[in-house]
Coordinates of C-alpha atoms and ligand atoms in Angstrom, one line a residue:
Chain A
M1 CA 17.1 68.8 116.7
S2 CA 14.7 70.3 113.5
P3 CA 17.4 73.3 111.3
A4 CA 17.0 76.8 113.0
R5 CA 14.0 77.9 110.3
A6 CA 14.3 81.4 108.0
H7 CA 12.5 84.3 109.2
I8 CA 10.6 87.2 107.5
V9 CA 12.1 90.7 108.9
G10 CA 11.0 92.9 106.3
V11 CA 8.0 94.3 104.4
G12 CA 7.4 96.8 102.0
E13 CA 5.6 98.6 98.5
S14 CA 5.6 101.3 96.3
A15 CA 2.1 102.5 96.0
Y16 CA -0.6 100.5 94.1
A17 CA -2.3 102.1 91.0
R18 CA -4.9 101.1 88.3
W19 CA -2.9 99.6 85.4
G20 CA -1.2 102.3 83.7
K21 CA -1.6 104.5 86.3
I22 CA 1.0 104.4 88.0
G23 CA 3.0 108.1 86.8
E24 CA 6.2 108.5 85.4
V25 CA 8.0 104.9 87.1
S26 CA 9.6 102.8 85.8
E27 CA 8.8 99.0 87.1
H28 CA 12.4 98.3 88.1
A29 CA 12.7 101.3 90.4
L30 CA 9.3 100.5 91.7
A31 CA 11.2 97.0 92.3
C32 CA 14.2 99.3 93.8
Q33 CA 11.9 101.2 96.2
A34 CA 9.6 97.9 97.7
I35 CA 13.0 96.5 98.5
Q36 CA 14.4 99.9 100.4
R37 CA 11.6 99.7 102.1
A38 CA 10.7 96.1 103.2
V39 CA 14.9 96.2 104.4
A40 CA 14.3 99.6 106.4
D41 CA 11.2 97.9 107.9
A42 CA 12.7 95.4 109.2
G43 CA 15.8 97.5 110.6
L44 CA 18.1 96.4 108.1
S45 CA 21.0 98.5 105.7
M46 CA 21.5 97.5 101.9
D47 CA 25.0 96.5 102.7
D48 CA 23.5 93.7 105.0
V49 CA 21.6 91.8 102.0
D50 CA 23.5 89.7 100.2
G51 CA 20.8 87.9 97.9
L52 CA 17.9 88.5 95.6
A53 CA 15.0 86.7 94.8
S54 CA 12.1 86.7 92.7
F55 CA 10.2 83.9 90.1
A56 CA 9.3 83.3 86.2
E57 CA 8.1 86.2 83.8
D58 CA 9.6 88.6 86.0
R59 CA 12.0 91.1 83.6
N60 CA 13.4 92.6 86.3
E61 CA 16.4 90.7 86.2
A62 CA 18.7 90.3 90.1
V63 CA 22.1 91.0 88.5
F64 CA 20.8 94.0 87.5
L65 CA 19.3 94.9 90.9
A66 CA 21.7 94.3 93.3
A67 CA 24.5 96.7 90.8
E68 CA 21.8 99.7 90.9
L69 CA 21.2 98.9 94.7
G70 CA 24.6 99.5 95.6
L71 CA 24.5 95.4 97.8
P72 CA 28.2 94.8 98.8
A73 CA 27.7 90.9 96.7
L74 CA 24.9 89.4 95.2
R75 CA 25.8 86.0 96.4
F76 CA 22.0 84.1 95.9
G77 CA 19.8 85.4 92.5
N78 CA 17.6 83.0 92.6
M79 CA 14.8 83.0 89.9
V80 CA 12.1 80.3 90.8
W81 CA 11.0 78.5 87.2
M82 CA 7.2 78.2 88.1
P83 CA 5.0 80.4 85.4
G84 CA 4.1 83.9 86.8
G85 CA 1.7 83.7 89.2
G86 CA 2.3 80.2 90.7
G87 CA 5.7 81.1 92.4
G88 CA 5.6 83.7 94.2
C89 CA 5.9 81.3 97.8
A90 CA 8.7 79.1 95.9
A91 CA 10.5 81.8 95.9
V92 CA 10.3 82.7 99.9
S93 CA 11.1 79.8 100.6
N94 CA 14.2 78.9 98.0
A95 CA 15.7 82.8 100.2
A96 CA 14.8 80.4 103.2
M97 CA 16.6 77.3 102.0
A98 CA 19.7 79.9 101.1
V99 CA 20.0 81.3 104.6
E100 CA 19.3 78.2 105.9
T101 CA 22.1 76.4 104.3
G102 CA 24.0 79.6 104.1
Q103 CA 23.7 80.3 100.9
A104 CA 23.6 84.1 102.1
E105 CA 22.0 85.8 105.2
V106 CA 19.6 88.2 104.3
V107 CA 17.9 87.8 101.1
V108 CA 15.0 90.1 99.8
V109 CA 12.5 88.3 97.9
Y110 CA 10.4 90.8 95.2
R111 CA 7.6 91.3 92.2
S112 CA 7.6 94.4 90.1
L113 CA 4.3 94.8 88.2
C114 CA 3.6 97.7 86.4
Q115 CA 0.9 96.2 83.1
G116 CA -0.2 99.6 81.6
Q117 CA 4.2 100.1 80.6
F118 CA 4.0 96.0 78.6
Y119 CA 1.8 93.5 77.1
R120 CA -0.2 91.7 79.4
F121 CA -0.1 88.7 79.3
G122 CA -2.4 86.8 77.9
S123 CA -3.4 89.5 75.4
G124 CA -0.5 88.4 73.8
G125 CA 0.0 92.4 72.0
V126 CA -2.7 91.5 70.0
S127 CA -4.5 94.8 68.6
T128 CA -8.5 95.1 67.8
D129 CA -7.5 97.7 64.7
A130 CA -7.4 95.8 60.8
P131 CA -3.6 96.0 60.5
A132 CA -3.4 97.4 56.6
D133 CA -2.1 94.0 55.3
P134 CA -2.3 90.9 57.7
P135 CA 0.2 88.0 57.3
V136 CA -1.3 84.6 55.9
P137 CA -1.8 82.4 58.4
S138 CA 1.5 80.3 59.4
L139 CA 2.8 78.2 61.4
Q140 CA 5.1 80.0 63.5
Q141 CA 8.6 78.9 65.5
A142 CA 7.9 78.2 69.4
N143 CA 10.8 79.5 71.4
S144 CA 10.2 77.9 74.0
L145 CA 8.5 75.0 75.5
L146 CA 6.0 77.4 76.7
M147 CA 5.3 79.1 73.0
A148 CA 5.4 74.8 72.0
S149 CA 2.5 74.2 74.1
M150 CA 0.6 77.6 74.0
G151 CA 0.8 76.7 70.0
F152 CA -2.3 73.9 71.2
A153 CA -4.4 77.3 73.5
M154 CA -3.6 80.4 71.3
P155 CA -5.0 79.1 67.4
Y156 CA -8.1 78.6 69.4
G157 CA -8.7 81.6 70.8
L158 CA -7.5 80.9 74.6
L159 CA -4.7 83.7 75.4
M160 CA -7.2 85.3 78.2
A161 CA -6.6 83.3 81.3
A162 CA -9.6 84.6 82.0
A163 CA -10.6 82.1 79.7
A164 CA -8.4 79.3 80.5
Y165 CA -9.5 78.5 84.1
A166 CA -13.1 79.6 83.3
L167 CA -12.3 75.9 82.0
P168 CA -12.2 73.9 85.0
T169 CA -14.4 76.1 87.2
R170 CA -17.2 75.1 84.5
R171 CA -16.3 71.3 85.5
H172 CA -16.5 71.9 89.2
M173 CA -20.4 73.5 88.1
H174 CA -21.2 70.3 86.6
L175 CA -20.2 68.4 88.8
Y176 CA -20.8 70.2 92.1
G177 CA -23.4 72.6 91.5
T178 CA -21.1 75.2 92.3
T179 CA -22.4 78.5 90.9
S180 CA -21.8 82.2 89.6
E181 CA -23.0 83.8 93.4
Q182 CA -20.6 81.6 95.2
L183 CA -18.3 82.9 93.0
G184 CA -19.2 86.3 93.9
L185 CA -19.6 85.7 97.6
L186 CA -15.6 85.8 97.5
A187 CA -15.6 89.1 95.3
V188 CA -17.5 91.1 97.3
T189 CA -15.8 89.2 100.8
F190 CA -12.6 90.8 99.9
R191 CA -13.7 94.6 98.3
E192 CA -14.9 94.1 101.9
H193 CA -11.7 93.3 103.4
A194 CA -10.6 95.8 101.3
S195 CA -12.8 99.1 102.0
R196 CA -10.3 99.4 105.1
N197 CA -6.7 98.9 103.5
P198 CA -5.5 102.0 102.4
R199 CA -3.4 100.8 99.8
A200 CA -6.2 98.6 98.3
V201 CA -6.9 99.6 94.7
M202 CA -10.4 98.9 95.2
G203 CA -10.4 100.4 99.2
G204 CA -12.8 102.4 98.2
R205 CA -15.5 101.2 95.6
P206 CA -18.0 98.7 97.0
L207 CA -19.3 95.7 95.8
T208 CA -22.4 93.8 95.9
L209 CA -23.3 90.4 94.8
E210 CA -26.3 92.7 92.7
D211 CA -23.3 94.2 91.0
H212 CA -21.2 91.0 90.8
Q213 CA -24.2 89.2 89.1
A214 CA -24.2 92.6 87.1
S215 CA -20.8 93.2 85.7
P216 CA -19.8 92.3 82.5
M217 CA -19.1 89.0 80.8
I218 CA -15.6 87.8 80.7
A219 CA -15.0 83.7 79.6
D220 CA -17.8 82.1 81.7
P221 CA -18.1 81.8 84.7
H222 CA -16.4 84.8 85.3
R223 CA -17.3 87.7 84.7
L224 CA -15.3 90.9 85.3
F225 CA -15.5 90.9 88.9
D226 CA -14.4 87.6 89.3
C227 CA -11.7 88.6 88.0
C228 CA -8.4 90.4 89.4
L229 CA -7.0 93.9 88.6
E230 CA -4.2 94.6 87.0
S231 CA -1.8 96.6 88.8
D232 CA 0.8 99.0 88.5
G233 CA 3.6 98.5 92.0
A234 CA 6.0 96.4 93.5
C235 CA 6.7 94.7 96.9
A236 CA 9.0 92.6 98.4
V237 CA 10.3 91.1 101.8
V238 CA 13.2 90.3 103.9
V239 CA 13.7 86.9 104.3
T240 CA 16.6 86.4 107.0
T241 CA 18.4 83.4 110.2
E242 CA 16.9 83.2 113.2
E243 CA 19.2 84.5 114.9
R244 CA 19.3 87.5 112.7
A245 CA 16.4 87.7 113.1
R246 CA 16.6 88.0 116.8
D247 CA 17.1 91.6 118.0
L248 CA 16.0 93.5 114.5
A249 CA 13.1 96.2 114.3
K250 CA 9.7 94.5 114.2
R251 CA 8.3 90.7 115.9
P252 CA 9.9 88.1 113.0
V253 CA 7.3 85.9 111.4
E254 CA 9.2 82.5 111.2
I255 CA 8.4 80.1 108.2
L256 CA 6.9 77.2 109.4
G257 CA 7.2 75.1 106.1
S258 CA 6.9 76.1 102.6
E259 CA 6.0 73.6 99.2
Q260 CA 6.0 73.7 95.7
G261 CA 5.8 71.8 92.7
A262 CA 3.1 70.1 90.5
P263 CA 1.2 66.6 90.4
R264 CA 2.2 64.3 88.1
G265 CA 1.5 65.1 84.3
Y266 CA 0.3 68.6 85.2
A267 CA 2.5 71.0 82.9
F268 CA 1.4 73.9 82.3
G269 CA -2.3 72.9 83.8
P270 CA -5.6 73.8 82.0
F271 CA -3.8 77.0 80.3
T272 CA -2.4 74.2 77.6
N273 CA -3.0 71.2 78.8
A274 CA -6.2 69.0 78.4
N275 CA -5.1 66.1 79.6
I276 CA -4.8 66.7 83.2
P277 CA -6.6 63.3 84.8
D278 CA -10.0 63.8 85.0
A279 CA -9.4 63.1 89.1
L280 CA -7.5 66.5 89.2
Y281 CA -9.0 68.8 86.0
A282 CA -11.2 70.2 87.9
T283 CA -9.0 71.3 91.1
G284 CA -6.6 73.4 91.7
G285 CA -4.1 71.1 91.0
G286 CA -2.4 71.3 94.8
E287 CA -4.1 68.9 97.0
E288 CA -0.8 67.1 96.7
M289 CA 1.4 69.9 97.5
A290 CA -1.0 70.5 99.8
G291 CA -0.7 67.4 101.9
R292 CA 3.2 67.3 101.8
L293 CA 2.5 70.9 103.1
W294 CA 0.6 69.9 106.1
A295 CA 2.9 66.2 106.8
K296 CA 6.1 68.0 106.8
T297 CA 5.2 70.8 109.6
G298 CA 3.0 68.7 111.5
L299 CA -0.3 70.9 111.2
S300 CA -3.8 70.7 109.6
P301 CA -6.5 73.1 108.0
G302 CA -8.1 73.3 111.4
D303 CA -4.2 75.4 113.2
V304 CA -4.6 78.3 110.0
D305 CA -6.5 81.2 111.9
V306 CA -6.0 83.3 108.3
A307 CA -5.6 82.4 104.7
Q308 CA -3.9 84.8 101.5
L309 CA -4.7 82.7 99.1
Y310 CA -3.7 84.0 95.4
D311 CA -6.9 85.1 93.9
H312 CA -6.5 85.8 89.8
F313 CA -10.2 84.1 89.6
T314 CA -12.6 83.7 92.0
G315 CA -13.2 80.1 90.7
C316 CA -9.4 79.4 91.7
V317 CA -9.6 80.5 95.1
L318 CA -13.1 77.6 95.6
M319 CA -10.6 75.1 94.2
Q320 CA -8.4 75.9 96.7
L321 CA -10.9 75.6 99.8
E322 CA -11.1 72.2 98.8
D323 CA -6.9 71.8 97.8
Y324 CA -5.9 72.7 100.5
G325 CA -8.9 71.4 103.0
F326 CA -10.7 73.1 104.6
C327 CA -13.3 72.0 103.3
Q328 CA -14.9 68.5 100.6
R329 CA -14.4 68.2 97.4
G330 CA -16.8 70.1 96.0
E331 CA -18.5 71.7 98.8
A332 CA -16.9 74.8 98.3
G333 CA -19.2 76.7 97.1
A334 CA -21.4 76.4 100.0
F335 CA -18.4 77.1 102.5
I336 CA -18.2 80.6 100.9
E337 CA -22.1 80.8 101.8
S338 CA -21.5 80.4 104.8
G339 CA -19.9 83.2 105.4
A340 CA -16.4 81.2 106.7
L341 CA -14.0 83.7 104.3
A342 CA -15.0 87.0 106.3
W343 CA -12.7 88.8 109.0
K344 CA -15.9 89.6 110.5
G345 CA -17.3 86.4 111.8
G346 CA -15.4 83.9 109.1
S347 CA -14.0 80.9 110.5
L348 CA -11.0 81.0 108.0
P349 CA -10.7 85.1 107.7
T350 CA -9.2 85.1 104.1
N351 CA -7.7 87.9 102.3
T352 CA -7.5 90.7 104.4
H353 CA -6.2 93.1 102.4
G354 CA -8.6 92.5 99.8
G355 CA -6.6 90.2 97.5
S356 CA -5.4 90.5 94.2
L357 CA -9.4 91.5 93.7
S358 CA -9.6 94.4 95.9
E359 CA -5.8 95.2 96.5
A360 CA -3.8 95.1 93.5
Y361 CA -2.1 92.2 91.0
I362 CA 2.0 91.9 92.6
H363 CA 1.4 88.0 91.2
G364 CA 0.1 87.3 95.3
L365 CA 3.3 88.6 96.9
N366 CA 1.8 91.3 98.3
H367 CA -0.3 87.9 99.8
V368 CA 2.7 87.6 101.4
V369 CA 3.3 90.7 102.8
E370 CA 0.1 90.4 104.4
G371 CA 0.6 87.1 106.0
V372 CA 3.2 88.9 107.9
R373 CA 1.1 91.9 109.0
S374 CA -1.6 89.6 109.7
L375 CA 0.7 88.0 112.2
R376 CA 2.8 90.8 113.2
G377 CA -1.4 92.4 114.3
E378 CA -0.4 95.4 111.0
S379 CA -3.4 94.2 109.7
T380 CA -5.9 96.6 108.8
S381 CA -8.3 94.1 109.0
P382 CA -6.7 92.4 112.5
V383 CA -7.3 88.8 113.3
E384 CA -6.9 88.6 116.9
N385 CA -4.5 86.4 118.6
A386 CA -3.8 84.4 114.4
E387 CA -0.5 81.7 115.3
V388 CA -0.8 80.6 112.1
C389 CA -1.2 81.5 107.8
L390 CA -1.4 80.0 105.2
V391 CA -0.2 81.9 101.9
T392 CA -0.3 80.5 98.8
S393 CA 0.4 81.1 94.8
A394 CA -2.0 80.4 92.0
A395 CA -3.7 77.9 91.6
C396 CA -4.1 75.9 88.2
V397 CA -0.5 76.2 87.2
P398 CA 2.0 74.7 89.0
S399 CA 2.3 76.5 92.4
S400 CA 3.6 76.8 95.2
A401 CA 2.6 77.9 99.8
V402 CA 4.0 78.7 102.9
L403 CA 2.9 78.6 106.3
L404 CA 4.0 81.4 108.2
G405 CA 3.7 81.4 112.2
R406 CA 3.0 84.4 115.2
K407 CA 7.3 84.1 117.3
Chain B
M1 CA -11.2 75.8 51.3
S2 CA -13.1 74.7 54.2
E3 CA -15.6 77.4 55.5
R4 CA -13.4 79.7 57.2
Y5 CA -15.6 80.6 61.1
F6 CA -12.3 82.8 62.7
P7 CA -10.8 85.8 61.5
D8 CA -7.2 85.8 59.8
T9 CA -6.1 88.0 63.2
M10 CA -6.8 84.5 65.5
P11 CA -3.0 84.3 66.5
P12 CA -1.5 81.7 64.4
P13 CA -0.2 77.9 66.1
M14 CA 4.0 77.3 67.7
A15 CA 5.6 74.4 67.1
D16 CA 9.4 72.7 68.1
G17 CA 10.5 69.9 66.8
T18 CA 8.6 67.6 69.1
S19 CA 4.9 69.2 67.7
L20 CA 5.9 69.5 64.2
P21 CA 4.4 66.8 63.0
W22 CA 0.9 67.1 64.7
W23 CA 1.0 70.3 62.6
K24 CA 1.9 68.8 59.7
A25 CA -1.1 66.4 60.1
A26 CA -3.5 69.0 60.3
A27 CA -2.5 70.5 57.8
E28 CA -3.4 67.2 55.3
H29 CA -6.8 67.0 57.2
R30 CA -5.4 64.1 59.5
L31 CA -6.3 64.4 63.5
V32 CA -3.6 62.6 65.0
V33 CA -2.1 61.0 68.6
Q34 CA 1.1 60.3 69.5
E35 CA 0.9 56.4 70.3
C36 CA 3.8 55.0 72.6
G37 CA 6.2 52.6 70.2
A38 CA 6.9 50.3 73.4
C39 CA 3.8 50.5 75.8
Q40 CA 0.7 51.8 72.9
V41 CA -0.5 54.8 75.7
T42 CA -1.5 57.5 73.6
R43 CA -0.3 61.3 74.2
L44 CA -1.1 64.9 73.6
P45 CA 0.4 67.8 73.6
P46 CA 2.8 65.2 71.5
S47 CA 6.5 64.5 74.0
P48 CA 10.2 63.1 73.4
V49 CA 9.1 60.0 75.8
C50 CA 6.0 58.1 76.8
P51 CA 5.9 59.2 80.5
D52 CA 4.9 56.0 81.3
C53 CA 7.4 53.7 80.4
R54 CA 9.8 56.4 79.1
S55 CA 10.5 54.9 75.5
D56 CA 11.1 56.8 72.7
Q57 CA 9.7 55.4 70.0
F58 CA 6.2 56.2 68.5
G59 CA 4.2 56.5 66.3
W60 CA 0.8 58.5 65.2
R61 CA -2.6 57.4 65.4
E62 CA -5.0 58.6 64.0
V63 CA -8.6 59.3 64.9
S64 CA -12.4 60.0 63.5
G65 CA -12.6 63.7 64.9
E66 CA -15.8 62.0 66.8
G67 CA -16.2 63.8 70.4
E68 CA -17.9 65.2 73.5
V69 CA -17.5 68.3 75.1
Y70 CA -15.4 67.9 78.8
T71 CA -16.1 71.6 80.0
F72 CA -16.1 74.8 77.5
T73 CA -16.0 78.4 78.1
R74 CA -18.2 81.4 76.2
V75 CA -15.7 84.3 75.7
H76 CA -17.1 87.7 75.1
R77 CA -13.8 89.5 74.4
P78 CA -12.4 89.9 70.9
L79 CA -9.6 88.9 69.6
G80 CA -8.2 90.8 66.9
A81 CA -10.3 92.8 64.1
G82 CA -13.9 90.9 62.8
Q83 CA -13.5 87.4 65.6
A84 CA -17.3 87.4 66.3
I85 CA -18.4 87.6 69.8
P86 CA -19.2 85.2 71.9
F87 CA -16.8 82.6 71.4
I88 CA -17.0 78.7 72.3
I89 CA -13.5 77.3 73.8
A90 CA -13.6 73.9 74.8
V91 CA -12.4 71.3 75.7
I92 CA -13.3 68.0 73.7
A93 CA -12.9 64.2 75.2
L94 CA -12.1 62.1 71.5
D95 CA -12.9 58.9 70.7
G96 CA -10.8 55.9 69.5
S97 CA -7.4 57.5 71.7
G98 CA -7.5 56.1 73.9
G99 CA -8.9 59.1 76.6
L100 CA -7.6 61.8 75.0
R101 CA -9.0 65.3 75.0
M102 CA -7.9 68.5 73.3
I103 CA -8.7 71.7 73.3
S104 CA -10.5 73.0 70.6
N105 CA -13.4 75.5 69.5
V106 CA -17.4 74.4 69.0
V107 CA -18.7 76.0 66.3
E108 CA -22.1 76.2 64.1
I109 CA -23.1 76.4 67.2
E110 CA -25.7 78.7 69.0
A111 CA -23.6 79.9 72.0
D112 CA -26.2 79.0 74.6
A113 CA -26.4 75.8 72.7
V114 CA -23.4 74.2 74.4
A115 CA -23.1 71.9 77.4
I116 CA -20.7 69.4 78.7
G117 CA -21.3 65.7 77.4
M118 CA -22.8 67.1 74.1
R119 CA -21.6 65.0 71.1
V120 CA -19.5 66.9 68.9
E121 CA -17.5 65.8 65.1
L122 CA -14.4 67.4 63.5
V123 CA -14.6 70.5 61.4
W124 CA -11.6 71.8 59.1
E125 CA -10.5 75.1 59.2
D126 CA -8.4 75.9 56.6
M127 CA -6.4 79.3 58.2
S128 CA -3.8 79.5 54.7
P129 CA -3.1 76.8 52.4
D130 CA -0.5 75.5 54.6
L131 CA -2.8 76.3 57.7
A132 CA -5.0 74.3 59.1
I133 CA -7.2 73.8 62.3
P134 CA -8.8 71.5 63.7
R135 CA -12.3 72.4 65.5
F136 CA -16.2 70.4 66.5
R137 CA -19.2 71.6 65.1
P138 CA -22.6 69.1 66.7
A139 CA -22.3 65.5 65.2
T140 CA -25.2 65.3 63.2
N141 CA -25.6 61.7 63.2
Ligands
LIG501 ZN1 5.2 53.9 76.5

């Protein structure tokens, strides 16, 4: 008999806004709001919550949120050791482990991101104004292993994620003939999905392939519309036991399986690691993990009715399609051209909320929220009779994924 | 001083005790890779233990700085005052390194001319008397 599986029973979010446009509200106040809404969505009270989970680079530590939200006790406070975008699904996975093993009963996974209130990751606070008295360039002390590894990227001007993930994407184009138009079709498809989503920051801004091709180059092949939004907002999902899930407000969604991790020698991925094995370099790095996910659930790519794939950059979505086995290595460009990812008529409707390219960039936890909605029949781009949804975290870094199932 | 390719506002490197010897060699214009003292497999960036045989014995092997472009991107956003755009970030496959690559820049080239597979050679940029950064330009021979 398989052990009782954890379920997601509530989802919620704050308003989503463009970078710096959320107004006079702090990032952690938004976290509280999203957590409260997710708990209310589940038909639970904050008095029922005994665990909080998030993932790396979260500025809103669970111990403070637990105190502020009046949790009776914080039995489980968890942070995933993945680079920011890679850990969202792993946080859900850790929450599931906690409730499945009795460490806690109701765990809320949360993410709040007000990029307008902090430096953007990748700009490092670098000013384009000339300092009056520029410091003499000198070697600096690295205060973490990540910073020591960034020492092999930053002095070459590699600070922007758009440039870092352009490197494997460029290699993919070289090896397989992938084109900028194929990347652009991803952005156009997700924008079309966002057009029905009132939460989507770019919902009212149609995008054509011509618009994409005319958008400014950021770090080739990534144009402006190949890059995700920079957003202010927060979202949360509530994880609990199968038993507890039975009599709550909404139809529960089962966590069919989850995986997290990185292949051998991957470290932080291509951002700082030039020595990823050749066979892995022009991939999202998730193929082994995907294989474990399919094996442990007994499912295959053909069983997935709808997918929410982390989309910080179009190239990273393209490589994930191959990593997870939706098409052969090198064929994702043609797969995208076939219309497979479109809500209307696609074999694999993907990012039905609009994704990070068009809904909001909340480090992909909003993809888990949409995964739940897509199986509840609550998506604004609903996929009829969807029973299985794949949700992934960021590609080209150590990552994680969950398979969700309709009860 | 060598030729300058990037302004002083280019972010400086950061090192810990494990990577410091690499940067000290760079300051002396020596491009090195770490070599396991037990199995001789090379690695970059520097790390305390050989991932292949788990030995903590190692030395440093100097490479010629000749190599080829493995992949690249042209960055169209300036990083700081005085930064010309676009500039090229590339992954360089290093000859004689045991199959290693490193992130760097390709300089002394029209941005449109960079291509995967093109041959390049090392050029040092002295950012200050104590800090030299290895960059690459099209091979001259
Ligand atoms: Zn060894």
